[in-house]
Coordinates of C-alpha atoms in Angstrom, one line a residue:
X1 CA 0.0 0.0 0.0
X2 CA 1.4 3.4 -1.0
X3 CA 1.0 5.7 2.0
X4 CA 1.5 9.5 2.2
X5 CA 4.7 9.0 4.2
X6 CA 6.2 6.3 1.9
X7 CA 5.2 8.3 -1.1
X8 CA 7.5 11.0 0.0
X9 CA 10.4 8.6 0.0
X10 CA 9.4 6.2 -2.8
X11 CA 12.3 5.9 -5.2
X12 CA 14.3 8.2 -3.0
X13 CA 14.7 6.6 0.4
X14 CA 15.2 2.9 1.1
X15 CA 14.0 0.8 4.0
X16 CA 16.6 -0.5 6.4
X17 CA 19.0 -2.6 4.4
X18 CA 19.4 -5.8 6.4
X19 CA 22.6 -7.3 5.4
X20 CA 24.2 -4.1 4.3
X21 CA 27.0 -4.7 6.7
X22 CA 27.9 -7.7 4.6
X23 CA 29.2 -5.2 2.1
X24 CA 32.3 -5.2 4.2
X25 CA 33.1 -8.4 2.5
X26 CA 33.1 -6.6 -0.8
X27 CA 36.2 -4.4 -0.5
X28 CA 37.8 -2.7 -3.5
X29 CA 39.6 -5.9 -4.5
X30 CA 36.5 -8.2 -4.4
X31 CA 35.0 -9.4 -7.7
X32 CA 31.5 -8.6 -8.7
X33 CA 29.2 -8.3 -11.7
X34 CA 27.9 -11.1 -14.0
X35 CA 31.0 -13.2 -14.3
X36 CA 33.0 -10.2 -13.6
X37 CA 36.5 -10.8 -12.4
X38 CA 37.8 -7.6 -13.9
X39 CA 39.1 -7.1 -17.5
X40 CA 39.8 -4.5 -20.1
X41 CA 36.1 -3.7 -20.2
X42 CA 35.3 -5.5 -23.4
X43 CA 33.6 -3.9 -26.4
X44 CA 30.9 -1.3 -26.4
X45 CA 29.2 -3.0 -29.3
X46 CA 29.1 -6.6 -28.2
X47 CA 29.1 -8.9 -25.3
X48 CA 26.6 -9.5 -22.5
X49 CA 25.8 -7.9 -19.2
X50 CA 23.1 -7.9 -16.4
X51 CA 20.7 -5.0 -15.7
X52 CA 19.0 -4.8 -12.2
X53 CA 16.3 -2.4 -11.2
X54 CA 13.4 -2.1 -8.8
X55 CA 10.1 -0.9 -10.1
X56 CA 6.4 -1.3 -10.9
X57 CA 4.5 -2.7 -13.9
X58 CA 4.9 0.6 -15.8
X59 CA 8.6 0.8 -15.1
X60 CA 9.2 -2.8 -15.9
X61 CA 7.4 -2.4 -19.3
X62 CA 9.2 0.7 -20.2
X63 CA 12.6 -0.8 -19.3
X64 CA 11.8 -4.0 -21.3
X65 CA 10.9 -1.8 -24.3
X66 CA 14.1 0.3 -24.0
X67 CA 16.2 -2.8 -23.9
X68 CA 14.5 -4.0 -27.1
X69 CA 15.1 -0.7 -28.8
X70 CA 18.8 -0.8 -27.9
X71 CA 19.1 -4.3 -29.3
X72 CA 17.9 -3.0 -32.6
X73 CA 20.8 -0.5 -32.6
X74 CA 23.4 -3.0 -31.2
X75 CA 22.3 -6.6 -32.1
X76 CA 25.5 -8.1 -30.8
X77 CA 24.8 -6.9 -27.2
X78 CA 22.9 -9.2 -24.9
X79 CA 21.2 -7.7 -21.8
X80 CA 19.9 -10.0 -19.1
X81 CA 17.1 -8.1 -17.2
X82 CA 16.7 -8.5 -13.4
X83 CA 13.6 -6.6 -12.3
X84 CA 12.8 -6.6 -8.6
X85 CA 10.3 -5.3 -6.2
X86 CA 11.0 -2.5 -3.8
X87 CA 10.7 -4.6 -0.7
X88 CA 13.4 -7.1 -1.5
X89 CA 15.7 -5.2 -3.9
X90 CA 18.2 -3.9 -1.4
X91 CA 18.6 -7.1 0.6
X92 CA 19.2 -9.0 -2.7
X93 CA 21.7 -6.4 -3.9
X94 CA 23.7 -6.6 -0.6
X95 CA 23.7 -10.4 -0.8
X96 CA 24.9 -10.3 -4.5
X97 CA 27.6 -7.8 -3.6
X98 CA 28.9 -9.8 -0.7
X99 CA 28.9 -12.9 -2.9
X100 CA 30.8 -11.3 -5.8
X101 CA 27.7 -11.4 -8.0
X102 CA 27.0 -7.7 -8.4
X103 CA 25.0 -6.9 -11.6
X104 CA 26.8 -5.0 -14.3
X105 CA 24.3 -2.1 -14.4
X106 CA 22.2 -1.3 -11.3
X107 CA 19.5 1.2 -10.5
X108 CA 20.8 2.9 -7.4
X109 CA 19.4 5.1 -4.7
X110 CA 21.0 8.2 -3.1
X111 CA 20.6 6.8 0.4
X112 CA 23.2 4.0 -0.4
X113 CA 25.2 5.5 -3.2
X114 CA 28.1 6.5 -0.9
X115 CA 28.0 3.1 0.8
X116 CA 28.4 1.1 -2.4
X117 CA 30.8 3.5 -4.0
X118 CA 33.0 3.8 -0.9
X119 CA 33.5 0.0 -0.9
X120 CA 34.7 0.0 -4.5
X121 CA 31.6 -1.5 -6.0
X122 CA 30.9 1.3 -8.5
X123 CA 32.7 2.5 -11.6
X124 CA 33.7 6.1 -12.1
X125 CA 31.4 6.9 -15.1
X126 CA 33.2 10.1 -15.9
X127 CA 36.5 8.3 -16.1
X128 CA 34.8 5.6 -18.2
X129 CA 33.8 8.3 -20.8
X130 CA 30.1 8.8 -20.1
X131 CA 29.0 12.0 -21.8
X132 CA 27.3 14.5 -19.5
X133 CA 27.7 17.6 -21.6
X134 CA 24.0 18.0 -22.2
X135 CA 22.9 17.7 -18.6
X136 CA 21.5 20.8 -16.8
X137 CA 23.8 22.5 -14.4
X138 CA 23.8 21.0 -10.9
X139 CA 22.4 17.6 -12.0
X140 CA 25.6 15.7 -12.6
X141 CA 27.1 16.6 -9.2
X142 CA 24.4 14.7 -7.3
X143 CA 26.1 11.5 -8.4
X144 CA 29.6 12.4 -7.4
X145 CA 31.2 10.6 -4.4
X146 CA 34.4 11.9 -2.8
X147 CA 37.5 9.9 -3.7
X148 CA 35.4 7.9 -6.2
X149 CA 34.3 10.3 -8.9
X150 CA 31.0 10.1 -10.8
X151 CA 29.7 6.9 -9.1
X152 CA 26.3 7.2 -10.7
X153 CA 24.3 9.3 -13.1
X154 CA 20.8 10.4 -12.4
X155 CA 18.0 8.6 -14.2
X156 CA 15.7 11.5 -13.5
X157 CA 15.5 14.6 -11.4
X158 CA 13.2 15.8 -8.7
X159 CA 12.8 18.9 -6.6
X160 CA 10.6 19.5 -3.6
X161 CA 7.2 21.1 -4.2
X162 CA 4.0 22.3 -2.5
X163 CA 0.9 20.8 -4.1
X164 CA -2.2 23.0 -3.9
X165 CA -5.8 21.8 -4.3
X166 CA -7.5 25.0 -5.8
X167 CA -11.0 23.6 -5.0
X168 CA -10.2 23.8 -1.3
X169 CA -8.9 27.4 -1.6
X170 CA -11.9 28.4 -3.6
X171 CA -14.3 26.9 -1.0
X172 CA -12.5 28.9 1.7
X173 CA -12.4 32.1 -0.3
X174 CA -8.7 32.3 0.0
X175 CA -6.3 33.2 -2.8
X176 CA -3.4 30.9 -3.8
X177 CA -0.2 32.6 -2.5
X178 CA 2.6 33.9 -4.7
X179 CA 5.2 31.2 -4.4
X180 CA 8.0 33.5 -5.3
X181 CA 7.6 35.7 -2.2
X182 CA 5.8 33.7 0.5
X183 CA 7.4 32.8 3.8
X184 CA 7.0 29.9 6.2
X185 CA 4.8 31.8 8.6
X186 CA 2.7 33.1 5.7
X187 CA 2.1 29.5 4.6
X188 CA 0.7 28.7 8.1
X189 CA -1.4 31.9 8.1
X190 CA -2.9 31.0 4.7
X191 CA -3.6 27.5 5.9
X192 CA -5.2 28.7 9.1
X193 CA -7.5 30.9 7.1
X194 CA -8.6 27.9 5.1
X195 CA -9.3 25.8 8.2
X196 CA -11.3 28.5 9.7
X197 CA -13.4 29.1 6.6
X198 CA -14.2 25.5 5.8
X199 CA -16.2 22.7 7.4
X200 CA -14.9 20.7 10.3
X201 CA -12.4 18.1 9.1
X202 CA -10.9 20.2 6.3
X203 CA -7.6 21.9 6.9
X204 CA -5.3 24.3 5.1
X205 CA -2.2 22.1 5.2
X206 CA -0.9 18.7 6.2
X207 CA 1.4 18.4 9.2
X208 CA 4.8 18.7 7.6
X209 CA 7.1 18.5 10.7
X210 CA 8.2 14.9 10.0
X211 CA 8.9 15.4 6.2
X212 CA 12.7 14.9 5.6
X213 CA 12.9 16.9 2.3
X214 CA 11.2 20.0 3.8
X215 CA 13.4 19.8 6.9
X216 CA 16.5 19.7 4.7
X217 CA 15.2 22.8 2.9
X218 CA 14.6 24.6 6.2
X219 CA 18.2 24.0 7.4
X220 CA 19.6 24.9 4.0
X221 CA 17.9 28.3 4.3
X222 CA 19.6 28.7 7.7
X223 CA 23.0 28.3 6.0
X224 CA 23.4 24.7 7.0
X225 CA 22.4 21.3 5.5
X226 CA 21.5 17.8 6.5
X227 CA 25.0 16.5 6.2
X228 CA 28.5 18.0 6.2
X229 CA 31.7 16.1 5.9
X230 CA 29.9 12.8 6.6
X231 CA 28.3 14.2 9.8
X232 CA 25.2 16.1 10.8
X233 CA 25.4 19.4 9.0
X234 CA 22.9 21.3 11.2
X235 CA 22.9 22.4 14.8
X236 CA 20.3 21.9 17.6
X237 CA 19.1 25.5 17.2
X238 CA 18.1 25.0 13.6
X239 CA 16.4 21.7 14.4
X240 CA 14.6 23.3 17.3
X241 CA 13.3 26.2 15.1
X242 CA 12.0 23.5 12.7
X243 CA 10.0 21.8 15.4
X244 CA 8.7 25.1 16.7
X245 CA 7.4 25.8 13.2
X246 CA 5.8 22.4 13.1
X247 CA 4.1 23.0 16.4
X248 CA 2.6 26.3 15.0
X249 CA 0.9 24.2 12.3
X250 CA -0.9 22.2 15.0
X251 CA -1.5 25.0 17.5
X252 CA -2.9 27.4 14.9
X253 CA -5.1 24.6 13.5
X254 CA -3.6 25.2 10.1
X255 CA -3.2 21.5 10.0
X256 CA -4.7 18.5 11.9
X257 CA -3.9 17.5 15.4
X258 CA -1.4 14.9 16.3
X259 CA -3.7 11.9 16.2
X260 CA -5.2 12.8 12.8
X261 CA -1.7 13.7 11.4
X262 CA -0.2 10.4 12.4
X263 CA -3.1 8.4 11.0
X264 CA -3.0 10.5 7.8
X265 CA 0.7 9.8 7.3
X266 CA 0.1 6.0 7.2
X267 CA -3.0 6.2 4.9
X268 CA -3.0 5.1 1.3
X269 CA -2.5 8.1 -1.0
X270 CA -6.0 7.9 -2.3
X271 CA -7.4 7.7 1.2
X272 CA -5.3 10.5 2.7
X273 CA -6.8 13.8 3.7
X274 CA -5.2 15.5 0.7
X275 CA -6.2 12.7 -1.7
X276 CA -9.8 13.0 -0.5
X277 CA -10.0 16.8 -0.9
X278 CA -9.8 17.6 2.8
X279 CA -6.5 19.5 2.7
X280 CA -5.5 22.7 0.8
X281 CA -1.7 22.2 0.7
X282 CA 0.6 19.3 1.0
X283 CA 4.3 18.6 0.0
X284 CA 5.7 16.1 -2.5
X285 CA 8.7 15.5 -4.7
X286 CA 8.0 16.6 -8.3
X287 CA 8.0 13.1 -9.7
X288 CA 4.9 12.5 -7.5
X289 CA 2.9 15.3 -9.1
X290 CA 1.4 12.9 -11.7
X291 CA 0.0 10.4 -9.1
X292 CA -1.4 13.1 -6.9
X293 CA -2.8 15.1 -9.9
X294 CA -4.7 12.0 -11.0
X295 CA -6.7 12.0 -7.8
X296 CA -7.9 15.6 -8.5
X297 CA -8.9 15.5 -12.1
X298 CA -5.7 17.3 -13.1
X299 CA -6.5 20.4 -11.2
X300 CA -3.5 20.6 -8.8
X301 CA -1.1 23.5 -8.9
X302 CA 2.6 23.0 -8.2
X303 CA 4.2 25.7 -6.1
X304 CA 7.7 26.4 -4.7
X305 CA 8.1 25.8 -1.0
X306 CA 8.3 28.9 1.2
X307 CA 11.5 30.7 2.1
X308 CA 12.7 32.4 5.2
X309 CA 13.5 35.7 3.4
X310 CA 10.4 35.7 1.2
X311 CA 12.5 35.4 -2.0
X312 CA 12.5 32.3 -4.2
X313 CA 16.0 33.2 -5.2
X314 CA 17.1 32.4 -1.7
X315 CA 15.0 29.3 -1.2
X316 CA 17.9 26.9 -1.6
X317 CA 16.0 24.3 -3.6
X318 CA 18.2 21.7 -5.3
X319 CA 18.0 18.9 -7.9
X320 CA 17.6 15.5 -6.3
X321 CA 18.1 12.4 -8.3
X322 CA 14.9 10.3 -8.1
X323 CA 17.2 7.4 -8.7
X324 CA 20.5 6.6 -10.5
X325 CA 22.2 4.3 -13.0
X326 CA 25.5 2.9 -11.8
X327 CA 27.9 0.4 -13.3
X328 CA 29.9 -2.3 -11.5
X329 CA 33.5 -1.5 -11.0
X330 CA 34.3 -5.1 -11.6
X331 CA 32.2 -5.7 -14.7
X332 CA 33.8 -7.8 -17.4
X333 CA 31.9 -5.9 -20.0
X334 CA 32.0 -2.3 -18.6
X335 CA 32.4 -0.8 -22.0
X336 CA 29.1 -2.3 -23.1
X337 CA 27.5 -1.4 -19.8
X338 CA 28.6 2.2 -19.9
X339 CA 27.4 2.5 -23.5
X340 CA 24.0 1.3 -22.5
X341 CA 23.8 3.8 -19.6
X342 CA 24.8 6.5 -22.1
X343 CA 21.9 5.4 -24.3
X344 CA 19.5 5.5 -21.3
X345 CA 20.3 9.0 -20.3
X346 CA 21.4 10.7 -23.5
X347 CA 19.3 9.2 -26.3
X348 CA 16.0 11.0 -27.2
X349 CA 14.7 7.7 -28.5
X350 CA 15.3 6.1 -25.1
X351 CA 13.8 9.2 -23.4
X352 CA 10.5 8.8 -25.4
X353 CA 10.2 5.2 -24.2
X354 CA 11.1 5.9 -20.5
X355 CA 9.3 9.2 -20.3
X356 CA 9.3 10.8 -16.8
X357 CA 8.4 7.7 -14.9
X358 CA 11.9 7.7 -13.3
X359 CA 11.9 11.5 -13.0
X360 CA 12.4 14.4 -15.4
X361 CA 15.5 13.8 -17.6
X362 CA 18.6 15.7 -16.6
X363 CA 19.7 15.8 -20.3
X364 CA 18.1 18.9 -21.7
X365 CA 18.0 17.7 -25.3
X366 CA 16.1 14.6 -24.1
X367 CA 13.8 16.7 -22.0
X368 CA 13.0 18.9 -25.0
X369 CA 12.4 15.9 -27.2
X370 CA 9.9 14.2 -24.9
X371 CA 7.9 17.2 -23.6
X372 CA 5.5 17.6 -26.5
X373 CA 4.2 14.1 -26.0
X374 CA 3.7 14.3 -22.3
X375 CA 0.3 14.5 -20.7
X376 CA -0.6 17.7 -18.8
X377 CA 0.3 16.3 -15.3
X378 CA 3.7 15.2 -16.5
X379 CA 4.2 18.7 -18.1
X380 CA 3.6 20.3 -14.7
X381 CA 6.6 18.4 -13.2
X382 CA 8.8 19.4 -16.2
X383 CA 7.6 23.0 -16.1
X384 CA 8.3 23.2 -12.4
X385 CA 11.9 22.1 -12.8
X386 CA 12.4 24.5 -15.7
X387 CA 11.0 27.4 -13.6
X388 CA 13.3 26.9 -10.6
X389 CA 16.5 26.2 -12.5
X390 CA 17.9 29.7 -12.0
X391 CA 17.0 29.6 -8.3
X392 CA 18.8 26.4 -7.2
X393 CA 21.3 26.2 -4.4
X394 CA 24.4 24.0 -4.3
X395 CA 23.9 20.3 -4.5
X396 CA 23.8 18.8 -1.0
X397 CA 26.3 16.2 0.3
X398 CA 25.5 12.6 -0.5
X399 CA 23.9 10.8 2.4
X400 CA 26.7 9.1 4.4
X401 CA 26.6 5.6 5.8
X402 CA 24.0 5.4 8.5
X403 CA 22.0 8.4 7.1
X404 CA 19.3 6.1 5.9
X405 CA 17.9 6.1 9.4
X406 CA 17.3 9.9 9.4
X407 CA 13.7 9.8 8.4
X408 CA 12.7 7.4 11.1
X409 CA 14.6 9.5 13.7
X410 CA 12.8 12.7 12.5
X411 CA 9.4 11.0 12.6
X412 CA 9.9 9.7 16.1
X413 CA 11.1 13.0 17.4
X414 CA 8.4 15.0 15.6
X415 CA 5.5 12.8 16.7
X416 CA 6.6 12.9 20.3
X417 CA 6.8 16.6 20.1
X418 CA 3.3 16.9 18.5
X419 CA 1.9 14.7 21.2
X420 CA 3.4 16.9 23.9
X421 CA 5.7 14.4 25.5
X422 CA 8.8 16.5 24.6
X423 CA 9.4 20.2 23.8
X424 CA 10.6 21.5 20.4
X425 CA 14.0 22.1 22.0
X426 CA 14.1 18.5 23.3
X427 CA 13.1 17.2 19.9
X428 CA 15.8 19.3 18.2
X429 CA 18.5 18.0 20.4
X430 CA 17.3 14.5 20.2
X431 CA 17.2 14.6 16.4
X432 CA 20.8 15.8 16.3
X433 CA 22.0 13.3 18.9
X434 CA 20.4 10.3 17.3
X435 CA 21.5 11.2 13.8
X436 CA 25.1 11.6 15.1
X437 CA 24.8 8.2 16.8
X438 CA 23.6 6.6 13.5
X439 CA 26.4 8.1 11.6
X440 CA 29.2 7.1 14.0

């Protein structure tokens, strides 16, 4: 079941990877990849390799079709597909890595990119000659890992958004804010007006205090970030101010109370308060626009999140890879594997098959080629990324080992604060302490 909380991390965050510690057995000198004991990399135009990804029926069909299209161009290349389901993908990949059976091309997630790259499992794609010249500024760096290089290339881009249901705003007689100038407090004020002007059970906004992406935006606007040099990149004061803002959502009745918010976070997307038309504003990554828009007959508006200063130019949004493509450092056919990844991210023909299901293409030529054929909801996601391009901040540091626990830590601290068992200051300090413990 796709819940509101898991939707915010689907394709972006990964459940606890039981067995990830077994990667220790896969040091830089271990072998991995389909029969890969290391070689000169083979030929780009022949040979065989394995391709692993997690997905859904649509993604599986698109990937199968793009493999078939590639075979028409390079008939001497054989690709063995290994599709998987979200729930078991990472355990399987960790087991394969420890056993020296790492697939040649893998779909990778940001949460574990540094872990796999740091253990020598991933090839430096820049050093292998992958062409990134057509990628939008700031989109290649999100796959770079210190001391490794370009460990992965994004398969699609995301940015954090606020989704607006205009029907709720209209019912309340409240205007949709100007997203280039609004502040965090103005967001709450607008939401509180909606709650006051609508029937009981309808609210202006969801409780956002346990949403990782929005928290990271908050601390970035404070001149910090979620991580710095492999450690927590924010201080207790910034975390406390975040929880104080979240408490204002509840205290002002801009959003639901603690009980309703926790229940809503675990509801299926189509059963959530926003999905059923009971919320004016929620937050989502841009590749989730299509699924949300489908629940509202294509009426949703996509806004920038607020800023502390009231200026979109200072909002510190960033491109986040929805997912990546990576190549095994030990692949016996790395030349063929890299050539296929090049096709996936740089070919307009591949882009038309894959569309924006894995996120908006980072390659601007591909994006331009596919946009005319997109449906209106998909165009909203593309238009949003285009609109914020000149406003982006620096790419954040890749999640270090142990950082995959952050969302659970944030959720526990936030919920305890909302239920009144700890203060915002307590929650801020606990968030910092528990993250540092996870990273140590």
